[in-house]
Coordinates of C-alpha atoms in Angstrom, one line a residue:
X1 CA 0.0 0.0 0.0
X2 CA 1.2 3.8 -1.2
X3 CA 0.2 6.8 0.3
X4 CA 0.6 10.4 -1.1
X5 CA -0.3 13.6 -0.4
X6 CA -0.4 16.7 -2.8
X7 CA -1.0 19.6 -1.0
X8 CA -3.4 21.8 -2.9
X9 CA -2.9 25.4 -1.1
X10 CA -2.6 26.0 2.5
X11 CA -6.3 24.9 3.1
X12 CA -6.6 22.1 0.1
X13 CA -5.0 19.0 -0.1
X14 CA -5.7 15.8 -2.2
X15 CA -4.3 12.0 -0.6
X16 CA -3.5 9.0 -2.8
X17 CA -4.2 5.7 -1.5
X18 CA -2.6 3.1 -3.3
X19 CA -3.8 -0.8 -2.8
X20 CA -2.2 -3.7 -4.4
X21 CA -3.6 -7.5 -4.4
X22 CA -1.3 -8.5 -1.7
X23 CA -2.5 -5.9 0.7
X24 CA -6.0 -7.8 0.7
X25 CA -5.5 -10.8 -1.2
X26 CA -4.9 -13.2 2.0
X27 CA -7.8 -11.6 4.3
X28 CA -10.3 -12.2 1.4
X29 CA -9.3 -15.8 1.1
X30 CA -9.6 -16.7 4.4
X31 CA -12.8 -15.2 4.6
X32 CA -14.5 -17.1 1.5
X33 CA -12.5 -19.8 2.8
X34 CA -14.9 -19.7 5.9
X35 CA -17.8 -18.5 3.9
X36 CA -17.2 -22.0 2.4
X37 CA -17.4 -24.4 5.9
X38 CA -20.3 -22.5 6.8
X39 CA -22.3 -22.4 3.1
X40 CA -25.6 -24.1 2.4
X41 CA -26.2 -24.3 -1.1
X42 CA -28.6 -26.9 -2.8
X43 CA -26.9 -29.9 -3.9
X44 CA -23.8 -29.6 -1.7
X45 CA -22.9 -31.3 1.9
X46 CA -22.2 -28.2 4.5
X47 CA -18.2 -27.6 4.1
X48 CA -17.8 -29.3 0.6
X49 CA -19.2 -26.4 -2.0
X50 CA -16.4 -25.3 -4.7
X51 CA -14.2 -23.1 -4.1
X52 CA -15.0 -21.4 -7.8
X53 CA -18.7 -21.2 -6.3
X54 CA -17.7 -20.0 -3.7
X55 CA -15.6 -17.0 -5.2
X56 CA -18.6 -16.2 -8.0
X57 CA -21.5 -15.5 -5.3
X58 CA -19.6 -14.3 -2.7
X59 CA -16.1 -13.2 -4.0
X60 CA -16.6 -9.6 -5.0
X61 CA -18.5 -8.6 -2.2
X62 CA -16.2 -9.6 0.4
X63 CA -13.5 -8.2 -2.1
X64 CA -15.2 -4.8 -2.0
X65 CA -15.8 -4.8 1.6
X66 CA -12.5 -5.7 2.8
X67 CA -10.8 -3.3 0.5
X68 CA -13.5 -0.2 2.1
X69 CA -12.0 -1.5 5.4
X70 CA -8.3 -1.1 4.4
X71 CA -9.2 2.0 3.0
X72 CA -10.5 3.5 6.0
X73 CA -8.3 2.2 8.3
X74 CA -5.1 3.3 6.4
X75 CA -6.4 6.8 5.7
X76 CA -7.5 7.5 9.2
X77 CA -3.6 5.9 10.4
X78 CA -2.3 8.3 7.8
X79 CA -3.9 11.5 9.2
X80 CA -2.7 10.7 13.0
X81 CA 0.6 9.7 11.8
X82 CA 0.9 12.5 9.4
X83 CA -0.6 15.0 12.3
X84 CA -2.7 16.2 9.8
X85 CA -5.5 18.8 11.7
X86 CA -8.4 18.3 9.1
X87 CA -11.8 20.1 8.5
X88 CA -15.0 18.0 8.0
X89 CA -13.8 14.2 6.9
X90 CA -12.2 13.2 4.0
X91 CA -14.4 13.3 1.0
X92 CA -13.6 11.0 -2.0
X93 CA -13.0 12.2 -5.4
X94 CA -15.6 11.2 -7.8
X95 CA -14.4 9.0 -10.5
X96 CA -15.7 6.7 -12.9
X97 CA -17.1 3.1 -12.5
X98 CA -14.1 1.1 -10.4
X99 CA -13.0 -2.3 -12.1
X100 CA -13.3 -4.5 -9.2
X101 CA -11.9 -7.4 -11.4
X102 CA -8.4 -5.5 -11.5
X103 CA -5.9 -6.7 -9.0
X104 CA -4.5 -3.1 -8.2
X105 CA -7.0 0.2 -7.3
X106 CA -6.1 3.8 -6.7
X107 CA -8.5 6.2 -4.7
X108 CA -8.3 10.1 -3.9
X109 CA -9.8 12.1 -1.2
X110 CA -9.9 15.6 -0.8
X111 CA -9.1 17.2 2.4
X112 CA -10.1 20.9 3.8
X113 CA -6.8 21.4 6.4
X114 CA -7.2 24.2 9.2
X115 CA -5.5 27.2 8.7
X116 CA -2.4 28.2 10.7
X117 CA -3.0 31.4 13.0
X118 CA -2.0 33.3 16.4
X119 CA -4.7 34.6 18.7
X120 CA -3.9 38.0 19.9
X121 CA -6.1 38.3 23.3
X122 CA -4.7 41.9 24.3
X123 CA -7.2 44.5 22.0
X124 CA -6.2 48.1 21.5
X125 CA -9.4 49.1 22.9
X126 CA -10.2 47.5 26.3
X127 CA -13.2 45.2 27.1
X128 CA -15.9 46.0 30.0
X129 CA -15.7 43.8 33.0
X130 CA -18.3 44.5 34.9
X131 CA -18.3 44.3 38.9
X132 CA -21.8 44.1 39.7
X133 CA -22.9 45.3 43.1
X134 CA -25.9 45.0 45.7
X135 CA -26.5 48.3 46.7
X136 CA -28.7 49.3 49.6
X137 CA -31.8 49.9 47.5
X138 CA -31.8 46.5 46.1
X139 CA -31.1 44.8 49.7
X140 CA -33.7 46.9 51.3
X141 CA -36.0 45.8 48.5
X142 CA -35.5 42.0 49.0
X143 CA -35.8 42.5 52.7
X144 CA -39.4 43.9 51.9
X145 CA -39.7 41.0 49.5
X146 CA -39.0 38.2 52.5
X147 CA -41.5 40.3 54.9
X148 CA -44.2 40.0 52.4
X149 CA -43.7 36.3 51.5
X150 CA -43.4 35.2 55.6
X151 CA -45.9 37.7 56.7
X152 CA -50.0 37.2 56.9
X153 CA -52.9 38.2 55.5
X154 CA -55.2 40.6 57.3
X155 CA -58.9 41.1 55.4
X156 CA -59.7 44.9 54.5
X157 CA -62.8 46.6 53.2
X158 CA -62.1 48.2 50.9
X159 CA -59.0 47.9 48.0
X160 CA -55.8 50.4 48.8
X161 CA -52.7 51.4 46.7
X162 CA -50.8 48.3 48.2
X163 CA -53.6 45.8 48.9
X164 CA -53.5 42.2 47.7
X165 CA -56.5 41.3 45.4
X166 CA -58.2 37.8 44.7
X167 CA -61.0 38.3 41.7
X168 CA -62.0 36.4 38.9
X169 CA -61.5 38.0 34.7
X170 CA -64.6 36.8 33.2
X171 CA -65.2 37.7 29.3
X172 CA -68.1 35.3 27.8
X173 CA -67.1 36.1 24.2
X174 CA -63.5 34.0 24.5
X175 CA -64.9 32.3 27.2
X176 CA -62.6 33.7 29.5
X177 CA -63.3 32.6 33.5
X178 CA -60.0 32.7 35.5
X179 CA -59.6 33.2 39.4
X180 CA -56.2 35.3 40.2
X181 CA -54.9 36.9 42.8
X182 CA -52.5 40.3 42.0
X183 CA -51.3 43.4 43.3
X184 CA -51.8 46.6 41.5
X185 CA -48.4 47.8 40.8
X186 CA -48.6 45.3 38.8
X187 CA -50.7 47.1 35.6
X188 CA -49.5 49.3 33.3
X189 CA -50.8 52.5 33.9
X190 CA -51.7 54.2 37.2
X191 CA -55.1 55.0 35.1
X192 CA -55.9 50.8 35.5
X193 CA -54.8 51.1 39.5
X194 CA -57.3 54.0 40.4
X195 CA -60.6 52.3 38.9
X196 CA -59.4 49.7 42.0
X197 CA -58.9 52.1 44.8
X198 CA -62.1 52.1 47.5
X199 CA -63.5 48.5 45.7
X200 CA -64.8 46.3 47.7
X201 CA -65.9 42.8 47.8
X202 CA -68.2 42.0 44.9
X203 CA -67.5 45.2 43.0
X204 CA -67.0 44.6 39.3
X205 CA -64.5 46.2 37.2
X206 CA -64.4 46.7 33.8
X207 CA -60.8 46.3 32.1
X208 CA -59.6 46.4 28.5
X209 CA -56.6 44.1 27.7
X210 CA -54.8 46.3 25.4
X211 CA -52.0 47.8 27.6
X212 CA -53.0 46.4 30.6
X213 CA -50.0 45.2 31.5
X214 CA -46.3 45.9 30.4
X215 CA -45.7 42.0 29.7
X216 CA -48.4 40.1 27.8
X217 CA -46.9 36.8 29.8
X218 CA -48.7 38.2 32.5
X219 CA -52.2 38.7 30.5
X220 CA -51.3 35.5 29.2
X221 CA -51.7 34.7 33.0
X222 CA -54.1 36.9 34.0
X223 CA -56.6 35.6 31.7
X224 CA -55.2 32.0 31.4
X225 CA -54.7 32.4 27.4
X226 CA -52.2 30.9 24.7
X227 CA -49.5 33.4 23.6
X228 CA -51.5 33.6 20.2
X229 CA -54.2 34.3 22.0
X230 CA -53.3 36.9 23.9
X231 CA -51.2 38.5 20.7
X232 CA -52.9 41.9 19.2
X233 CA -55.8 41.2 22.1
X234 CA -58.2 44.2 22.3
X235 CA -60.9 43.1 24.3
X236 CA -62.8 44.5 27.4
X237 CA -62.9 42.3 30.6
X238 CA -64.8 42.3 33.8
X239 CA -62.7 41.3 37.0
X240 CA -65.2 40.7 39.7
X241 CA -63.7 41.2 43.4
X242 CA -63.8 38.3 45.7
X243 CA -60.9 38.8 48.7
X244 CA -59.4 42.4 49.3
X245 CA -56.2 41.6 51.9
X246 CA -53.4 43.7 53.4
X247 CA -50.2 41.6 53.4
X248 CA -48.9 42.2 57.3
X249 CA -45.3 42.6 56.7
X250 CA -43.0 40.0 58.9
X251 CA -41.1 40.9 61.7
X252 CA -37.1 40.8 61.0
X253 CA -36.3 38.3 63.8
X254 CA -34.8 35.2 64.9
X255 CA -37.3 33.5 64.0
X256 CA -37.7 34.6 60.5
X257 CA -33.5 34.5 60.6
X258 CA -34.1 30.9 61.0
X259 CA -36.8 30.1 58.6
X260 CA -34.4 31.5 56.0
X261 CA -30.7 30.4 56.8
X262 CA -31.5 27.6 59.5
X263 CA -30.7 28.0 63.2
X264 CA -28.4 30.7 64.5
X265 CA -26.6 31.3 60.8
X266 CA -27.9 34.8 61.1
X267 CA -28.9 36.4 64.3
X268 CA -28.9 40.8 63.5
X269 CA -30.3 42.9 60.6
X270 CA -27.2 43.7 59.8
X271 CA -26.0 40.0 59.6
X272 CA -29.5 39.5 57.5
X273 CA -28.4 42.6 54.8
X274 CA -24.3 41.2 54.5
X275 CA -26.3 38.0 53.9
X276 CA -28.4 39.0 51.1
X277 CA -25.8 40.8 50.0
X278 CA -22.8 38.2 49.8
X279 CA -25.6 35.7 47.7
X280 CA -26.9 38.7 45.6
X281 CA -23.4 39.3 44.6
X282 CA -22.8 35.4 44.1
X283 CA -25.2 35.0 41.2
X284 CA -24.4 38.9 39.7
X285 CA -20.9 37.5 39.3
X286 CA -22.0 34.6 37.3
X287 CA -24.0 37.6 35.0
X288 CA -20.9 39.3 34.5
X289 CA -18.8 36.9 34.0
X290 CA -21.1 35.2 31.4
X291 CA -21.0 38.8 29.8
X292 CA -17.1 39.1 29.5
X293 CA -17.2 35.7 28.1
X294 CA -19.3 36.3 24.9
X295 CA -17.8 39.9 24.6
X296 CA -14.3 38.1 24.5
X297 CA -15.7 35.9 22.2
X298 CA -17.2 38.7 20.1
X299 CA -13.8 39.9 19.7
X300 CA -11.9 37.0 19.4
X301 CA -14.3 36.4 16.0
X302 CA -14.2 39.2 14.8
X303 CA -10.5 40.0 14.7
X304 CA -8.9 36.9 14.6
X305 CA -8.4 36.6 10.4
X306 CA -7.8 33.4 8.5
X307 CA -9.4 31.4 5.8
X308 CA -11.3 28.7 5.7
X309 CA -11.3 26.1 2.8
X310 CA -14.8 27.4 2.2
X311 CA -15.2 25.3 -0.7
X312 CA -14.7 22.0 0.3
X313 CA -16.4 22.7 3.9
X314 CA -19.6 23.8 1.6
X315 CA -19.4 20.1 -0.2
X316 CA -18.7 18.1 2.7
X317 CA -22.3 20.0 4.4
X318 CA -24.0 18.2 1.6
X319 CA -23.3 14.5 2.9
X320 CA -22.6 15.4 6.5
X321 CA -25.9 15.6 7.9
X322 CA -28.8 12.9 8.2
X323 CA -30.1 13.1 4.9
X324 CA -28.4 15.0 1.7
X325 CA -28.7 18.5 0.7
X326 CA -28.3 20.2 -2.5
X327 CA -25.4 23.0 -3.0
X328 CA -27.7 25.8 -2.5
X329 CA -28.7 24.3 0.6
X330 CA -24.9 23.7 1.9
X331 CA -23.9 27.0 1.2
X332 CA -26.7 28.5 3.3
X333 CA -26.0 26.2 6.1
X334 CA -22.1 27.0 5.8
X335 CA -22.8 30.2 5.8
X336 CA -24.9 30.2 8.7
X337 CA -22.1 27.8 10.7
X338 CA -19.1 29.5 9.8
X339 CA -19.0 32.4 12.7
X340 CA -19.3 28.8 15.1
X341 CA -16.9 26.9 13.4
X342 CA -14.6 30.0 13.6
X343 CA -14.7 30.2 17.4
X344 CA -14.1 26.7 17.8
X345 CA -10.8 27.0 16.0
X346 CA -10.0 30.0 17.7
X347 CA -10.9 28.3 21.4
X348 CA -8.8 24.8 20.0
X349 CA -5.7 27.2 19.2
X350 CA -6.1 29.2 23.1
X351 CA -6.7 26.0 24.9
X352 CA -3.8 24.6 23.4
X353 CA -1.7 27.5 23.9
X354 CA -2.3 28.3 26.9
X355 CA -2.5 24.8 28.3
X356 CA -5.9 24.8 28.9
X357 CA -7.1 21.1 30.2
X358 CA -9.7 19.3 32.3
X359 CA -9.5 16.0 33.8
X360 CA -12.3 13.4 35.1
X361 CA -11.7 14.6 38.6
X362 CA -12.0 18.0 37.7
X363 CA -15.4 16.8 36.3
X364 CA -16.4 14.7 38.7
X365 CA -16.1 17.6 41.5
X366 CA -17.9 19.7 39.6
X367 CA -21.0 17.6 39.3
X368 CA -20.7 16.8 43.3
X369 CA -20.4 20.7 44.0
X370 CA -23.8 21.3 41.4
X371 CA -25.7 18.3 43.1
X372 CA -24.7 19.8 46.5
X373 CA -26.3 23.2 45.5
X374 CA -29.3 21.1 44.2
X375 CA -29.9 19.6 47.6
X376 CA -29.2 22.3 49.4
X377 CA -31.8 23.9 47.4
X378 CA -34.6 21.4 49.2
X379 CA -33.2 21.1 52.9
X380 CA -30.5 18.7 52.5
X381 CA -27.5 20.6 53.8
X382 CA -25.1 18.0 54.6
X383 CA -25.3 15.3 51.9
X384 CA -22.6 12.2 52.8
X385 CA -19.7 12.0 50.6
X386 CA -21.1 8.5 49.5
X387 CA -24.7 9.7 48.2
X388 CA -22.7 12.6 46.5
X389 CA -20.8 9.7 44.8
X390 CA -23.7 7.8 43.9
X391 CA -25.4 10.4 43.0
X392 CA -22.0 11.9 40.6
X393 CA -22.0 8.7 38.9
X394 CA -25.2 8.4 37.6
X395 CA -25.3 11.4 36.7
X396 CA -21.8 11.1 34.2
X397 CA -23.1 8.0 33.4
X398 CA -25.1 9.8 30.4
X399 CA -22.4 11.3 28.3
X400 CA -24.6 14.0 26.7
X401 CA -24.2 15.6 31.1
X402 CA -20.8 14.6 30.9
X403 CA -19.6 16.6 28.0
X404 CA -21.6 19.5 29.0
X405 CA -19.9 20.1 31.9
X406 CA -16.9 19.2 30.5
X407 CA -17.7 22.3 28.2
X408 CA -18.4 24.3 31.5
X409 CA -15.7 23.9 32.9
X410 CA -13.4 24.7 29.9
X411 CA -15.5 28.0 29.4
X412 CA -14.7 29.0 33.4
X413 CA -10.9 28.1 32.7
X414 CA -11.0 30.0 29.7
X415 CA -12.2 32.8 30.8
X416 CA -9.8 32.8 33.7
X417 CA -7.3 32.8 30.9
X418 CA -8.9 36.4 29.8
X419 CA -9.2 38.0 33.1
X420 CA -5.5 37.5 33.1
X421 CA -4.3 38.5 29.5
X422 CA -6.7 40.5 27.9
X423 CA -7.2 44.2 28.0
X424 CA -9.6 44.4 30.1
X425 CA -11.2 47.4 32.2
X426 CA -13.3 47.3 35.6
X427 CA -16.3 49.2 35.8
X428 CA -18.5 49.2 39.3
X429 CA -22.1 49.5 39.2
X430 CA -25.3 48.5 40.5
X431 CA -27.5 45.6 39.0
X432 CA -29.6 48.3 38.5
X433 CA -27.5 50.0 36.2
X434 CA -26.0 46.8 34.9
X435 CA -29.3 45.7 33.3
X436 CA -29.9 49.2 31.6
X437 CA -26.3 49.5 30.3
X438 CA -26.4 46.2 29.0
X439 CA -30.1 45.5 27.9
X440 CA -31.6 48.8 27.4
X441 CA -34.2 50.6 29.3
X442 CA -36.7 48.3 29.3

């Protein structure tokens, strides 16, 4: 067997595998050979058929099938021996009908190589990193929050700017009937709130749906409707009064303290607002740093240049997928992948620069730390080591959970690669002021 490579261009190359008859010659006769022990063919005692028989109903498929094999398994040896860092797979070259009666074949495959680059992590202009913070006016807000949720109900008789309503949105038409219970900071427009104020029980109210509220998930609530329903909605609705309540705020003390972190964790206010605080400032850190990652990324795209063997990555999409596609089709779809496809070049070349590597521990102790969280979540603070284990392995057992945090936990070393290299800047703010800079106004 002969193998040759021409290299096309720096992206293009074409390999020549060479296979003569004594490359598969001895594998196909011992096959037949035992194709012939096991045959049952009319006329013949099992083991004793003709050899010539033998070869004419069987020969040329186990000739063709044991030459595939060869093929494959020398090309694939060729490209890890050869180091070769190829795009796609291999695509064969089309030629014309192969003479399988010929002792000697020749077959080509195109390859699409990777191009050669550096990765320059240090932009002129710097990239944000934000340091979000819980400021007083969000702690003091959650604090309220808790007070409402663990205080109680007291009736009232008639509805006030902060009383808690339960009423049912009736609208015979759609057939709408739906029992709720809301707040009224919770429409649109004060207009909506002030038909409320001084209702009482049994008093009907008269609504329209169009701008009612700021979100149409909550009409889509409210009135217990489809999104498609409650699209373009213009309708009036009556929302009849059933329970007007006052919600008694909670007193902040160790009893609450308790309810919340368990006994004698927190035991002050003050211990309560560093509290809120410290696991406000937890989960804005995983915000920001999920922000730095995909502007790095950003970046990273769109100024790291090299080409792609766009070509040949555009002919392999038409066999790669499930069924076939047509060249129109691949070029839209290679168009469409080619910003991803960049990236992952980009993330191969910085984890292998910089060393970048996780191991099955490393995987393993994440899922422990995530199931951990998980129980924590419903009252089970101190799991044992051995239900965390049990727990670990069934979960790795499905590959699909393994490789995703695998992926995790090469985005978290990654982008401790960044904080460290890039050119990055610090800017402070609230969430507040995170969420406007970042989303818009909304």
């Amino acid at each position: 067997m002969n193998i040759t490579r021409e290299n096309v261009d720096a992206l293009n190359a074409v390999v020549k595998v060479d296979i003569a008859k004594e490359d598969y010659s001895d594998k196909v006769e011992k096959i037949l050979s035992d194709y012939r022990k096991t045959a049952n063919i009319p006329g013949f005692r099992k083991g004793h058929v003709p050899m010539g028989m033998v070869k004419k109903q069987y020969g040329k498929a186990v000739l063709v099938d044991e030459v595939n094999k060869l093929l494959q398994d020398a090309l694939n040896k060729y490209l890890t021996e050869e180091k070769l860092d190829v795009l796609g797979q291999p695509l064969p070259k089309a030629q014309e009908g192969i003479d399988w009666d010929a002792d000697n074949f020749s077959f080509e495959f195109e390859l699409g190589l990777a191009p050669e680059f550096d990765v320059e992590l240090k932009s002129k202009k710097a990239i944000t990193q934000y340091n979000i913070i819980a400021d007083d006016k969000m702690i003091d807000e959650q604090i309220e929050r808790i007070q409402k949720q663990y205080g109680k109900l007291v009736s009232q008789d008639a509805v006030e700017k902060d009383s808690e309503l339960t009423g049912t949105f009736t609208n015979e038409e759609k057939e709408i009937e739906n029992t709720v219970t809301l707040t009224l900071d919770k429409f649109k427009g004060e207009a909506t709130a002030k038909q409320f104020l001084g209702a009482k029980v049994g008093d009907v109210i008269t609504l329209k749906t169009k701008g009612l509220y700021n979100d149409e998930h909550e009409l889509m609530h409210a009135l217990k409707l489809s999104h498609d329903d409650v699209h373009g909605l213009d309708i009036e609705v009556n929302f009849t009064i059933t329970e007007i309540n006052e919600r008694e705020l909670a007193d902040l003390d160790q009893e609450l303290f308790d309810k919340l972190f368990g006994e004698g964790e927190v035991t002050s206010v003050d211990e309560l607002k560093a509290k809120i605080k410290e696991d406000a400032e937890k989960q804005f850190a995983q915000q920001a740093d999920q922000k730095l990652l995909n502007d790095v990324t950003e970046y990273l795209v769109e100024n790291t240049k090299f080409d792609l063997p766009a070509e040949f990555l555009t002919k392999w999409m038409q066999t790669a997928g499930e069924k076939e596609i047509d060249a129109d089709q691949a070029k839209e779809e290679y168009e469409k992948s080619e910003k991803g496809l960049r990236y992952q070049l980009i993330e191969g070349k910085l984890i292998t620069d910089n060393n970048v590597q996780v191991t099955m521990d490393d995987i393993k102790n994440h899922a422990k730390e995530m199931i951990k969280g998980q129980m924590a979540q419903f009252g089970q603070l101190n799991p044992s080591d051995k239900e965390l284990e049990d727990i670990a392995a069934r979960v790795l057992g499905n590959q699909d959970e393994a490789r995703r945090i695998s992926e995790q936990l090469i985005s978290q070393k990654l982008l401790a690669v960044y904080k460290e290299k890039a050119n990055l800047k610090v800017k402070e703010l609230s969430y507040e002021n995170f969420v406007k800079e970042v989303y818009g106004d909304k």
